[in-house]
Amino acid sequence: MTNIGNYEEKYRSFDWSQAREILGYKEGDFLNIGYYCSDRICEQGKQDKLALIWEGMDGTVKKYTFDDIRVLSNTYADYLRSLGVRPGDRVCIFMDKIPDLYISALGILKLGAIAQPLFSAFGPESLITRLENAETKVVLTTKKHASKVRKIKADLPALEKVVIVEGEPKKLEDWEALFNLETAEKGEQFESFAADLETPSLLHYTSGTTGQPKGALHVHSSIFAQHVTAKWVLDLRDDDVYWCTADPGWVTGTSYGIIGPWSLGVTQCVLDAGFTAERWYKFIQDHKVTVWYSAPTAIRMLMKQGSEIVKRFDMSSLRYLTSVGEPLNAEAVHWSKEAYGLPFHDTFWQTETGSIVISNYPGMEIKPGSMGKPFPGIEATVLDLKTHEPVVESGKVGLIALKPGWPSMFRQYWRNEEVYKSKFDKGWYICGDRASIDKDGYYWFVGRDDDVINTGGHLVGPFEIESALLEHPAVAESAAVGKPDEVNMEVVKAFVALKPGFEPSDDLELDIMNFIRKKLSPLAMPQEIEFVSSLPKTRSGKIMRRVLRAKEWGEDLGDISTLVEDE
Ligand code: PRX
């Protein structure tokens, strides 16, 4: 039996007041995510249950019960209050995936302040735009990353304190402080800020195609949606050991790496180490992970290593696999069934939506390559590209749009009202993605609106081309973009990274071309394949097609602050 039961029935009967009931919230109660993810779980008698199993790069494992998380997040809240942090102030968390990251996030929320998590890999340039825009008051960081903040401190007048929570620099600046969670006086009790439904909680920066990154502001009532989606889409249960591979610098790592699982009182694992297939499989084996939430990029990297290596590990604990962030190719679903005996379930959402909005549900038939169907309580459609009226014909491509009003929807782009407003039309929030809906109501992703290729007036989505390429045994990853063409305006060019053991050659290019010709319409056929060793990606693992495209067109690269440089 799955948590959601019958999807169709739930979709018909659900309204968001039920999400409040499922969380146990009653009209007039105060609502604080920090409290709901720790104190309340302890009040339910789960104080001694493990909340966090953390494993570091060197193999060190640390374990925390829900009571530990409650007391330690109180300790953070007390400390931040002593620094003068007030409700509504922005506190940035800038560190690797160490336990302090997760615990301080709850501490900030308990205080009523706004948590602003940023990827620890960001350099000073990426940091300054986000700290400046948010007028961040305090940055929590570690010795390893503090020097990057030092470089820009003079240009950040609103930044009062930089707190180093791990390691000790030789000399402290007068605006720096040391804090050690292990030795700090523990906060046995802390009265969480009595937030209401609209009190701001988290500020997540997303980078647009052009211009500055935008700060999507969320509120405490987002927990209603994160709680019920974690329960019904990720199918989380009391005895699960859950692993979300995302970094909380990305919304997946907060919505489903903190709030969803902990508001359900579920044990979660964190691996703070770089990717290798062996390390990941061993992590699943050692901690007996049952539910795994990952991303297509990671899945493709695992596919690249092949299924033989899977057999060296005991992964029998796994019972449910989900994916987010990019289109999940049909090939990845088939492969995971073969390699792990379980399919990955695709989930679609955005920083702006705060929680999963379209998905494949446990118990519902998966059509490999499809994103699934709208979550109960989410009214979704695709809009005509020109008129922005809902498309009625099944199979016709349009823009994915959602009716505003679900609890975890972003409330604004921080100090950017104009761009916020531009996301809405005719009563719909427009996601900026193209898809079609089939006769059974399944959504089929085509591409980011900006990534769609216009060849001779025909629109081609990169996803179908990349999915065809991925089925070729030599292809590990690919990106399809439009390159300029005198006749057709644009033609398709594919960038391909090969699996180990394959070398670029004209013969291989021809072989791949012949292989995909059988699968694609002539319009979607690439005119050219360029072999590359890797593809440009964001910190959250998304392929940045627009960077490849801009190079083809000789255009400015736009905002590339989230681009992962070759290390
Ligand atoms: O283009 C879609 C893609 O990622 C975008 C949102 O990115 P971000 O704000 O970083 O949040 C991602 C995860 C919460 C979307 O507009 N995207 C996300 N999931 C999928 C996807 N594209 C296709 N299929 C998905 N399942």
Short mmCIF file of C-alpha atoms and ligand atoms in Angstrom, two decimals, residues 250-252 324-328 346-352 371 431 433 445 448 540 542, ligand 1:
data_model
loop_
_atom_site.label_atom_id
_atom_site.label_comp_id
_atom_site.label_asym_id
_atom_site.label_seq_id
_atom_site.Cartn_x
_atom_site.Cartn_y
_atom_site.Cartn_z
CA TRP A 250 19.49 24.32 -4.14
CA VAL A 251 15.81 24.28 -3.21
CA THR A 252 15.63 20.48 -3.43
CA VAL A 324 14.26 15.93 -10.07
CA GLY A 325 15.93 18.85 -11.78
CA GLU A 326 16.06 17.96 -15.43
CA PRO A 327 14.10 15.77 -17.76
CA LEU A 328 14.52 12.12 -16.87
CA ASP A 346 10.37 11.69 -12.21
CA THR A 347 9.22 14.78 -10.30
CA PHE A 348 8.94 18.25 -11.80
CA TRP A 349 9.04 21.54 -9.91
CA GLN A 350 11.04 24.74 -9.52
CA THR A 351 12.66 26.98 -6.95
CA GLU A 352 9.61 29.18 -7.43
CA MET A 371 6.98 13.74 -16.00
CA CYS A 431 6.95 28.17 -15.48
CA ASP A 433 9.05 25.32 -19.77
CA PHE A 445 8.64 17.74 -21.23
CA ARG A 448 13.11 25.18 -21.28
CA SER A 540 22.69 21.72 -9.08
CA LYS A 542 21.68 21.08 -14.81
O1 PRX B 1 13.32 23.54 -16.61
C1 PRX B 1 12.76 22.86 -15.53
C2 PRX B 1 13.81 21.98 -14.89
O2 PRX B 1 14.39 22.77 -13.87
C3 PRX B 1 13.72 24.03 -13.79
C4 PRX B 1 13.64 24.49 -12.36
O3 PRX B 1 14.92 24.57 -11.84
P1 PRX B 1 15.18 24.93 -10.32
O4 PRX B 1 14.50 26.19 -9.99
O5 PRX B 1 16.64 24.85 -10.11
O6 PRX B 1 14.47 23.81 -9.50
C5 PRX B 1 14.64 22.50 -9.80
C6 PRX B 1 14.16 21.52 -8.80
C7 PRX B 1 13.35 21.84 -7.80
C8 PRX B 1 12.38 23.79 -14.40
O7 PRX B 1 11.78 24.99 -14.82
N1 PRX B 1 13.24 20.78 -14.30
C9 PRX B 1 13.07 20.51 -12.99
N2 PRX B 1 12.57 19.26 -12.83
C10 PRX B 1 12.38 18.77 -14.07
C11 PRX B 1 12.81 19.74 -15.00
N3 PRX B 1 12.73 19.56 -16.32
C12 PRX B 1 12.22 18.40 -16.75
N4 PRX B 1 11.81 17.41 -15.93
C13 PRX B 1 11.87 17.54 -14.59
N5 PRX B 1 11.47 16.57 -13.78
#
